[in-house]
Coordinates of C-alpha atoms in Angstrom, one line a residue:
M1 CA -68.6 33.7 3.4
S2 CA -67.2 30.7 1.4
S3 CA -67.0 27.5 3.2
K4 CA -63.6 26.1 2.6
V5 CA -63.3 22.4 3.4
S6 CA -60.8 19.6 2.9
D7 CA -61.8 17.4 0.0
F8 CA -60.3 14.1 -1.2
L9 CA -61.3 14.8 -4.8
H10 CA -59.4 18.1 -4.8
E11 CA -56.3 16.3 -3.4
L12 CA -56.6 13.6 -6.0
I13 CA -56.9 16.0 -8.9
H14 CA -54.0 18.1 -7.7
S15 CA -51.8 15.1 -7.3
L16 CA -52.1 14.2 -11.0
T17 CA -49.3 14.7 -13.4
K18 CA -49.8 16.5 -16.8
S19 CA -49.7 13.1 -18.6
E20 CA -52.3 11.6 -16.2
K21 CA -54.6 14.6 -16.6
R22 CA -54.2 14.4 -20.4
Y23 CA -55.1 10.7 -20.3
F24 CA -58.2 11.3 -18.1
K25 CA -59.4 14.0 -20.6
L26 CA -58.8 11.7 -23.5
L27 CA -60.7 8.8 -21.9
S28 CA -63.6 11.1 -20.8
S29 CA -63.8 12.7 -24.3
R30 CA -64.9 9.4 -25.7
H31 CA -68.2 10.0 -23.8
T32 CA -69.9 13.2 -24.9
I33 CA -73.3 13.1 -23.2
G34 CA -74.8 13.2 -19.8
E35 CA -72.7 13.0 -16.7
E36 CA -69.4 12.5 -18.6
N37 CA -69.5 16.1 -19.7
N38 CA -70.2 17.1 -16.1
Y39 CA -67.1 15.1 -15.0
I40 CA -64.8 17.2 -17.2
L41 CA -66.4 20.5 -16.3
L42 CA -66.2 19.7 -12.6
F43 CA -62.6 18.3 -13.0
D44 CA -61.4 21.5 -14.7
F45 CA -63.0 23.8 -12.2
I46 CA -61.6 22.0 -9.1
D47 CA -58.2 21.7 -10.9
K48 CA -58.1 25.5 -10.9
Q49 CA -58.9 25.9 -7.2
E50 CA -55.8 26.1 -5.0
I51 CA -58.0 25.4 -2.0
Y52 CA -61.2 23.5 -2.3
D53 CA -64.1 25.9 -2.0
E54 CA -67.5 24.2 -2.4
M55 CA -69.5 27.4 -2.1
E56 CA -67.5 28.9 -5.0
L57 CA -68.2 25.7 -7.0
K58 CA -71.9 25.9 -6.4
L59 CA -72.1 29.5 -7.4
H60 CA -70.2 28.8 -10.6
F61 CA -72.4 25.9 -11.6
K62 CA -75.7 27.5 -10.4
G63 CA -78.6 26.0 -12.3
E64 CA -76.8 22.8 -13.3
S65 CA -78.9 19.7 -12.4
F66 CA -75.9 17.7 -11.0
L67 CA -75.7 20.1 -8.1
N68 CA -78.8 18.4 -6.7
K69 CA -76.7 15.3 -6.2
L70 CA -73.3 16.9 -5.9
S71 CA -71.9 14.4 -3.4
I72 CA -72.8 11.5 -5.7
T73 CA -71.3 13.3 -8.7
K74 CA -68.1 14.0 -6.9
K75 CA -67.9 10.3 -5.8
R76 CA -68.4 9.1 -9.4
L77 CA -65.8 11.6 -10.7
Y78 CA -63.4 10.3 -8.0
D79 CA -64.0 6.7 -9.1
H80 CA -63.7 7.7 -12.8
I81 CA -60.3 9.3 -12.2
L82 CA -59.1 6.2 -10.3
N83 CA -60.3 4.0 -13.3
A84 CA -58.4 6.3 -15.7
L85 CA -55.3 6.0 -13.5
D86 CA -55.7 2.2 -13.3
N87 CA -55.7 2.1 -17.1
F88 CA -52.9 4.6 -17.5
H89 CA -50.6 2.7 -15.1
S90 CA -51.7 -0.9 -16.0
Q91 CA -48.5 -1.7 -17.8
S92 CA -46.2 0.4 -15.5
N93 CA -45.3 -2.4 -13.1
I94 CA -45.2 -6.2 -13.1
E95 CA -47.8 -6.6 -10.3
S96 CA -50.5 -4.7 -12.3
Q97 CA -49.9 -6.9 -15.3
I98 CA -50.2 -10.1 -13.2
F99 CA -53.4 -9.0 -11.5
K100 CA -54.8 -8.1 -14.9
M101 CA -54.0 -11.6 -16.1
I102 CA -55.6 -13.2 -13.0
H103 CA -58.7 -11.2 -13.6
S104 CA -58.8 -12.3 -17.2
A105 CA -58.5 -16.0 -16.1
E106 CA -61.5 -15.5 -13.7
I107 CA -63.6 -14.1 -16.6
L108 CA -62.6 -17.1 -18.8
S109 CA -63.4 -19.5 -16.0
H110 CA -66.9 -18.0 -15.5
K111 CA -67.5 -18.7 -19.2
T112 CA -66.4 -22.3 -18.6
L113 CA -63.4 -21.8 -20.9
Y114 CA -61.2 -23.7 -18.4
A115 CA -58.3 -24.5 -20.7
Q116 CA -57.9 -20.9 -21.7
A117 CA -58.2 -19.8 -18.0
K118 CA -55.5 -22.4 -17.1
K119 CA -53.2 -21.1 -19.8
T120 CA -53.6 -17.5 -18.6
L121 CA -52.9 -18.5 -15.0
I122 CA -49.8 -20.4 -16.1
S123 CA -48.5 -17.2 -17.8
A124 CA -49.2 -15.2 -14.7
E125 CA -47.5 -17.8 -12.5
K126 CA -44.3 -17.7 -14.7
L127 CA -44.2 -13.9 -14.5
A128 CA -44.7 -14.0 -10.7
E129 CA -42.0 -16.7 -10.3
K130 CA -39.5 -14.7 -12.5
N131 CA -40.0 -11.7 -10.2
E132 CA -40.1 -13.8 -7.0
L133 CA -43.5 -12.4 -5.9
T134 CA -44.2 -15.0 -3.2
N135 CA -47.6 -13.8 -2.0
I136 CA -48.9 -13.2 -5.5
L137 CA -47.8 -16.8 -6.3
I138 CA -49.8 -18.1 -3.4
H139 CA -52.8 -16.1 -4.7
I140 CA -52.4 -17.5 -8.2
R141 CA -52.1 -21.1 -6.9
T142 CA -55.4 -20.5 -5.0
K143 CA -57.0 -19.6 -8.3
F144 CA -55.6 -22.8 -9.9
K145 CA -57.2 -24.9 -7.1
V146 CA -60.6 -23.2 -7.7
L147 CA -60.2 -24.1 -11.4
L148 CA -59.4 -27.7 -10.6
E149 CA -62.5 -27.9 -8.5
K150 CA -64.7 -26.4 -11.3
N151 CA -63.3 -28.9 -13.8
N152 CA -64.0 -31.8 -11.3
Y153 CA -60.3 -32.7 -11.0
I154 CA -60.3 -34.5 -14.3
D155 CA -56.9 -33.0 -15.4
I156 CA -54.8 -34.0 -12.4
Q157 CA -53.4 -37.1 -10.7
E158 CA -52.9 -37.9 -7.1
K159 CA -49.1 -37.5 -7.4
Q160 CA -49.6 -34.0 -8.7
L161 CA -51.8 -33.1 -5.8
L162 CA -48.9 -34.1 -3.4
E163 CA -46.6 -31.9 -5.5
I164 CA -49.0 -29.0 -5.2
L165 CA -49.0 -29.4 -1.4
K166 CA -45.2 -29.5 -1.3
E167 CA -44.9 -26.4 -3.4
D168 CA -47.6 -24.6 -1.3
E169 CA -45.7 -25.4 1.9
S170 CA -42.4 -24.0 0.4
L171 CA -44.2 -20.8 -0.7
Q172 CA -45.8 -20.4 2.7
D173 CA -42.5 -20.8 4.4
K174 CA -41.0 -18.1 2.2
S175 CA -44.0 -15.9 2.8
R176 CA -43.8 -16.4 6.6
D177 CA -40.0 -15.6 6.4
E178 CA -40.7 -12.3 4.5
S179 CA -43.4 -11.4 7.0
N180 CA -41.2 -12.0 10.0
L181 CA -38.3 -10.0 8.5
W182 CA -40.6 -7.2 7.5
N183 CA -41.9 -7.1 11.1
I184 CA -38.4 -6.9 12.6
K185 CA -37.4 -4.3 10.1
S186 CA -40.5 -2.2 10.9
Q187 CA -39.9 -2.5 14.7
L188 CA -36.3 -1.3 14.2
F189 CA -37.2 1.6 12.0
Q190 CA -40.2 2.7 14.1
H191 CA -37.8 2.9 17.1
M192 CA -35.2 4.8 15.1
A193 CA -37.9 7.2 13.8
L194 CA -39.0 8.0 17.4
H195 CA -35.7 8.0 19.3
G196 CA -32.8 8.2 16.8
V197 CA -29.5 6.4 17.4
A198 CA -28.7 4.8 20.8
R199 CA -27.4 7.4 23.3
T200 CA -27.1 5.1 26.3
D201 CA -26.4 1.5 27.1
K202 CA -30.1 1.1 27.9
E203 CA -31.1 2.4 24.5
K204 CA -28.6 0.0 22.9
V205 CA -30.1 -2.9 24.7
E206 CA -33.5 -1.9 23.2
Y207 CA -32.0 -2.1 19.8
D208 CA -30.2 -5.4 20.6
H209 CA -33.5 -6.9 21.7
I210 CA -35.2 -6.1 18.4
F211 CA -32.2 -7.3 16.4
A212 CA -31.9 -10.6 18.4
Q213 CA -35.2 -11.7 16.8
L214 CA -33.3 -12.2 13.6
D215 CA -31.3 -15.2 14.9
K216 CA -34.5 -16.8 16.2
L217 CA -36.0 -17.1 12.7
P218 CA -36.0 -20.6 11.2
N219 CA -33.6 -21.1 8.3
I220 CA -35.4 -21.2 4.9
K221 CA -34.1 -23.3 2.1
D222 CA -33.3 -21.2 -0.9
P223 CA -34.4 -17.8 0.5
N224 CA -35.8 -15.5 -2.2
T225 CA -34.3 -12.1 -3.1
E226 CA -36.8 -10.2 -0.9
S227 CA -35.7 -12.1 2.2
I228 CA -32.0 -11.6 1.5
Y229 CA -32.6 -7.9 1.0
L230 CA -34.6 -7.6 4.2
R231 CA -31.9 -9.3 6.2
N232 CA -29.2 -7.0 4.9
H233 CA -31.5 -4.1 5.4
I234 CA -32.1 -5.0 9.1
K235 CA -28.3 -5.5 9.7
S236 CA -27.4 -2.1 8.1
A237 CA -30.0 -0.3 10.1
Y238 CA -29.2 -2.0 13.4
F239 CA -25.5 -1.4 13.2
F240 CA -26.2 2.2 12.2
S241 CA -28.5 2.6 15.3
I242 CA -25.8 1.4 17.6
Q243 CA -23.2 3.6 15.7
D244 CA -21.2 0.7 14.3
M245 CA -20.7 2.4 10.9
S246 CA -18.2 -0.2 9.6
K247 CA -20.6 -3.1 9.9
S248 CA -23.5 -1.0 8.7
F249 CA -21.4 -0.1 5.6
E250 CA -20.7 -3.8 4.9
A251 CA -24.3 -4.7 5.1
L252 CA -25.2 -1.9 2.7
K253 CA -22.6 -3.1 0.3
D254 CA -24.1 -6.5 0.4
N255 CA -27.5 -5.1 -0.7
L256 CA -25.8 -3.0 -3.4
Q257 CA -24.3 -6.1 -4.8
L258 CA -27.7 -7.8 -4.7
F259 CA -29.1 -5.0 -6.8
K260 CA -26.1 -4.8 -9.2
K261 CA -26.4 -8.5 -9.9
Q262 CA -30.1 -8.2 -10.8
D263 CA -30.9 -5.2 -13.0
K264 CA -34.6 -5.8 -12.6
L265 CA -34.4 -4.9 -8.9
I266 CA -33.3 -1.4 -9.7
N267 CA -36.3 -1.0 -12.1
T268 CA -38.8 -2.5 -9.7
H269 CA -37.5 -1.0 -6.5
P270 CA -35.7 2.2 -7.4
D271 CA -36.6 3.8 -4.1
R272 CA -34.7 1.0 -2.3
Y273 CA -31.7 1.5 -4.6
F274 CA -31.7 5.3 -3.8
S275 CA -31.8 4.6 -0.1
I276 CA -28.9 2.1 -0.3
L277 CA -26.7 4.6 -2.2
T278 CA -27.7 7.4 0.1
N279 CA -26.8 5.4 3.2
L280 CA -23.5 4.2 1.6
V281 CA -22.5 7.9 1.1
Y282 CA -23.3 8.7 4.7
T283 CA -21.5 5.8 6.2
A284 CA -18.5 6.1 3.9
E285 CA -18.0 9.7 4.9
H286 CA -18.1 8.7 8.6
L287 CA -15.5 6.1 7.9
C288 CA -13.4 8.7 6.1
L289 CA -13.7 6.8 2.8
L290 CA -14.2 10.2 1.0
D291 CA -13.4 9.0 -2.5
T292 CA -15.8 6.1 -2.1
A293 CA -18.5 8.4 -0.9
E294 CA -18.0 10.7 -3.9
V295 CA -18.4 7.6 -6.3
Y296 CA -21.7 6.6 -4.6
F297 CA -22.9 10.2 -4.7
A298 CA -22.1 10.6 -8.4
E299 CA -24.2 7.4 -9.0
L300 CA -27.0 8.9 -6.9
K301 CA -27.0 12.2 -8.8
K302 CA -27.0 10.3 -12.1
L303 CA -30.1 8.4 -11.1
E304 CA -31.8 11.5 -9.8
K305 CA -31.4 13.2 -13.2
E306 CA -32.7 10.1 -15.0
Y307 CA -35.7 9.4 -12.8
S308 CA -36.8 13.0 -12.1
T309 CA -37.6 13.4 -15.8
T310 CA -39.0 9.9 -16.6
T311 CA -41.0 8.7 -13.6
Q312 CA -44.7 9.4 -13.0
D313 CA -44.3 8.2 -9.4
I314 CA -44.8 11.3 -7.2
D315 CA -43.7 9.5 -4.1
L316 CA -40.5 8.4 -5.8
Q317 CA -39.9 12.0 -6.9
I318 CA -40.3 13.2 -3.3
K319 CA -37.9 10.6 -2.1
L320 CA -35.4 11.6 -4.8
F321 CA -35.6 15.2 -3.8
S322 CA -35.4 14.6 0.0
T323 CA -32.6 12.0 -0.1
V324 CA -30.4 13.7 -2.6
S325 CA -30.9 17.2 -1.0
S326 CA -30.2 15.8 2.5
I327 CA -27.1 13.9 1.6
E328 CA -25.7 16.8 -0.6
L329 CA -26.1 19.3 2.2
S330 CA -24.5 16.8 4.7
M331 CA -21.5 16.2 2.4
L332 CA -21.0 20.0 1.9
T333 CA -21.2 20.8 5.7
Q334 CA -19.0 17.8 6.6
K335 CA -16.3 19.5 4.4
G336 CA -17.0 22.9 5.9
N337 CA -18.3 24.1 2.6
Y338 CA -21.2 26.1 4.1
L339 CA -20.9 28.9 1.5
E340 CA -21.5 26.3 -1.3
A341 CA -24.3 24.7 0.7
K342 CA -26.0 28.1 1.0
Q343 CA -26.1 28.3 -2.8
I344 CA -28.4 25.3 -3.1
L345 CA -30.7 26.3 -0.2
E346 CA -33.1 28.1 -2.5
K347 CA -33.5 24.9 -4.5
V348 CA -34.2 22.9 -1.3
K349 CA -36.7 25.4 0.0
N350 CA -38.5 25.5 -3.3
G351 CA -38.7 21.7 -3.2
L352 CA -40.1 21.8 0.3
E353 CA -42.7 24.3 -0.6
S354 CA -43.5 22.6 -3.9
Y355 CA -44.2 19.2 -2.4
G356 CA -46.1 20.7 0.5
H357 CA -48.2 18.2 2.4
S358 CA -47.1 15.4 0.2
I359 CA -43.7 15.1 1.9
S360 CA -43.7 13.5 5.4
S361 CA -43.2 15.7 8.5
I362 CA -40.0 13.7 9.4
R363 CA -38.4 14.3 6.0
K364 CA -39.3 17.9 6.1
A365 CA -38.0 18.3 9.6
Y366 CA -34.5 16.9 8.8
L367 CA -34.2 19.1 5.8
W368 CA -35.4 22.3 7.6
Y369 CA -32.9 21.5 10.3
K370 CA -30.0 21.3 7.9
V371 CA -31.2 24.5 6.2
S372 CA -31.3 26.3 9.6
C373 CA -27.8 25.1 10.5
I374 CA -26.4 26.4 7.2
Q375 CA -28.1 29.7 7.6
L376 CA -26.7 30.0 11.2
A377 CA -23.2 29.2 9.9
N378 CA -23.5 31.9 7.3
Q379 CA -24.4 34.5 9.9
E380 CA -28.1 34.6 9.1
P381 CA -29.7 33.9 12.5
Q382 CA -33.0 35.5 11.7
L383 CA -33.4 33.2 8.7
A384 CA -32.1 30.2 10.7
L385 CA -34.8 30.9 13.4
K386 CA -37.5 31.1 10.8
S387 CA -36.5 27.7 9.3
L388 CA -36.3 26.1 12.7
R389 CA -39.8 27.3 13.4
K390 CA -41.0 24.9 10.7
I391 CA -40.0 22.1 13.0
L392 CA -40.9 23.5 16.4
N393 CA -44.4 24.5 15.2
D394 CA -45.2 21.2 13.6
T395 CA -47.5 19.3 15.9
D396 CA -47.1 16.1 13.8
L397 CA -43.5 15.9 15.1
D398 CA -44.4 15.7 18.8
K399 CA -43.3 12.1 19.1
K400 CA -40.2 12.5 17.1
E401 CA -37.7 13.0 19.9
D402 CA -34.2 13.4 18.4
I403 CA -34.7 16.0 15.7
V404 CA -37.1 18.1 17.8
S405 CA -34.8 17.9 20.8
F406 CA -31.9 19.3 18.7
A407 CA -34.1 21.9 17.1
H408 CA -34.8 23.2 20.7
L409 CA -31.0 23.2 21.5
L410 CA -30.0 24.9 18.2
E411 CA -32.7 27.6 18.9
L412 CA -30.8 28.6 22.0
F413 CA -27.6 29.2 20.1
I414 CA -29.5 31.3 17.5
Y415 CA -30.8 33.5 20.3
I416 CA -27.2 34.0 21.5
E417 CA -26.4 35.2 18.0
L418 CA -29.4 37.5 18.0
D419 CA -28.2 38.8 21.5
D420 CA -31.7 38.2 22.8
L421 CA -30.7 37.1 26.3
E422 CA -34.1 37.7 27.8
Y423 CA -35.9 35.3 25.5
L424 CA -32.8 32.9 25.7
N425 CA -33.4 32.5 29.4
Y426 CA -37.1 31.6 28.9
A427 CA -36.3 29.3 25.9
A428 CA -33.6 27.5 28.0
R429 CA -36.1 26.6 30.7
S430 CA -38.6 25.5 28.1
T431 CA -36.0 23.3 26.4
K432 CA -35.0 21.7 29.7
R433 CA -38.7 20.8 30.4
F434 CA -39.0 19.3 26.9
L435 CA -35.8 17.2 27.2
T436 CA -36.7 16.0 30.7
S437 CA -40.3 15.1 29.7
R438 CA -38.9 13.1 26.7
K439 CA -36.2 11.5 28.8
R440 CA -33.5 13.0 26.5
F441 CA -31.6 14.9 29.1
F442 CA -28.3 13.2 28.4
T443 CA -24.9 14.4 29.4
F444 CA -24.3 16.2 26.1
E445 CA -27.6 18.1 26.4
K446 CA -26.8 18.9 30.1
E447 CA -23.5 20.5 29.1
L448 CA -25.2 22.7 26.5
L449 CA -27.9 23.8 28.9
S450 CA -25.4 24.4 31.7
F451 CA -23.4 26.6 29.4
I452 CA -26.6 28.5 28.4
S453 CA -27.7 29.1 32.0
K454 CA -24.2 30.6 32.9
Y455 CA -24.0 32.6 29.6
V456 CA -27.3 34.4 30.3
T457 CA -25.9 35.9 33.5
T458 CA -22.5 36.8 32.1
K459 CA -22.2 40.4 30.9
N460 CA -18.5 40.9 30.5
K461 CA -17.1 40.1 27.0
F462 CA -14.0 38.3 28.4
D463 CA -16.1 36.3 30.8
R464 CA -18.2 35.1 27.9
I465 CA -15.1 33.9 26.1
E466 CA -14.2 31.9 29.2
R467 CA -17.7 30.4 29.1
W468 CA -17.1 29.4 25.5
E469 CA -13.7 27.9 26.4
S470 CA -15.3 25.9 29.2
L471 CA -18.0 24.6 26.8
H472 CA -15.4 23.6 24.2
S473 CA -13.4 21.8 26.8
S474 CA -16.4 19.9 28.1
L475 CA -17.6 18.9 24.7
Q476 CA -14.2 17.8 23.6
E477 CA -14.1 15.5 26.6
L478 CA -17.5 14.1 25.6
T479 CA -16.3 13.2 22.1
K480 CA -14.5 10.2 23.8
D481 CA -17.9 8.8 24.5
P482 CA -19.6 7.6 21.3
Y483 CA -23.0 7.9 22.9
Q484 CA -22.5 11.6 23.6
A485 CA -20.4 12.4 20.5
S486 CA -23.4 11.5 18.4
G487 CA -24.9 14.8 19.4
L488 CA -22.3 16.5 17.1
E489 CA -23.9 14.8 14.1
Y490 CA -26.8 17.2 14.3
F491 CA -24.7 20.4 14.6
D492 CA -21.0 20.8 15.3
F493 CA -21.4 22.6 18.6
L494 CA -17.8 21.8 19.4
T495 CA -16.4 23.8 16.5
W496 CA -18.9 26.5 17.1
A497 CA -17.6 27.0 20.7
E498 CA -14.0 26.8 19.4
S499 CA -14.7 29.5 16.8
R500 CA -15.9 31.8 19.6
T501 CA -12.8 31.3 21.7
K502 CA -10.4 31.8 18.8
N503 CA -12.3 34.7 17.2
L504 CA -12.4 32.8 13.9
S505 CA -15.5 32.3 11.7
F506 CA -17.2 29.0 12.2
I507 CA -17.0 28.3 8.4
E508 CA -13.3 29.0 8.3
L509 CA -12.5 26.8 11.3
S510 CA -14.7 24.0 10.0
R511 CA -12.9 24.0 6.7
M512 CA -9.5 24.0 8.4
K513 CA -10.5 21.0 10.5
F514 CA -11.7 19.1 7.5
L515 CA -8.5 19.7 5.5
K516 CA -6.5 18.5 8.6
K517 CA -8.6 15.4 8.8
L518 CA -8.1 14.8 5.0
K519 CA -4.3 15.1 5.5
N520 CA -4.3 12.7 8.3
V521 CA -6.3 10.1 6.3
A522 CA -3.9 10.5 3.4

């Protein structure tokens, strides 16, 4: 039996784009003897394997001498591919260009060509300054100091040494500021990734505690663009986490203006720009700024079309797919356009399958959840349950409390649609245990589970309608509490209950409520 094992080389080869593979072949074809030929043969064979199978590989190359040192050959091929990628992408970003210049300066210095080395470092420094790359500037200045030492300080005066010290201290302050801001931002996003938005006063206090660190940071003279971006980013995320959409929206607009003023930021950080636009669409919708949301979404779609055909960055392509798909589905469902949302599900599912393990579990979970909600709304409970299983069966999501919690709750309503009351009773107990163990048994969740426990024992059709009416009444009361109302962001259980009491389709009622909301805004 073939021994199928995970292999980094296989993963690397299958991550390459057509252009990268072509470049690797071109680079390798310049060498026509010895191991270089083996590299191409091995590369082509592994490229054809969907799953790495070393036994199959050994049988195919039986008799080849490189099999006697296969692990070494694979390691060299791996390094050879990385070298090819390094050459291929050497001009693709500013940092790569700068580090290449630094390396050139080191070579010139070793040859005692100090004047040439200094000139090269000055060029690198100018490029780093232009792009406000603080930590790279610190690295370049360290190289300058080494160069001064090697040349016995003959090209510098005491006054200049003091200027160097002053500039170093300024750079270190900016670097420290960036590091502190990054740390606050990371604490905030880690907490959000695990727990979602605040659902209680206690959870809000936890977010307040993280955010309060921002005011404790020392004021930096002339903060660079990175620090300004991070401060706005922290503010937008914090206000979102405590459900203050208005302030979150304003902070996002500040970052959008930052990017609009400097075109280079969009080119160097397109992923950030996509995130800003995506979050602007989301917050604008919540603030009922529907025309504004459409404008931002149009810009997002335009960029998606542009970058999906030009970028070689797989991670960026994945982010494009996940963010645009997620916000598009959200926009359609917010408007009650579940039929239209259904029409793009195939594209979303194909993307999820296509990117496979390359897309993070959290990103996949949110998309599969939206897919499941849309399928349930379109009266396809079996498909909805299948999609939901993608979340519930993913062990990597065990610590992700909010999306998994709501996946368990949505599952209960799917079993009602399937009229599987026997399993519904078991699933309800399991969900309660899960919510209790994760300390997510909030009032909203309690109301849903209370309804389920009563519904299971109700046989009469008219009594069931009363159960739905009671649930609708309870949830409507909870909408007055922002902490509890946030539960409806995951799925509109309120409208679902109302549709059952009025004998209307969920889609029809959702659309009616949106049009009424639109009229009120106007």
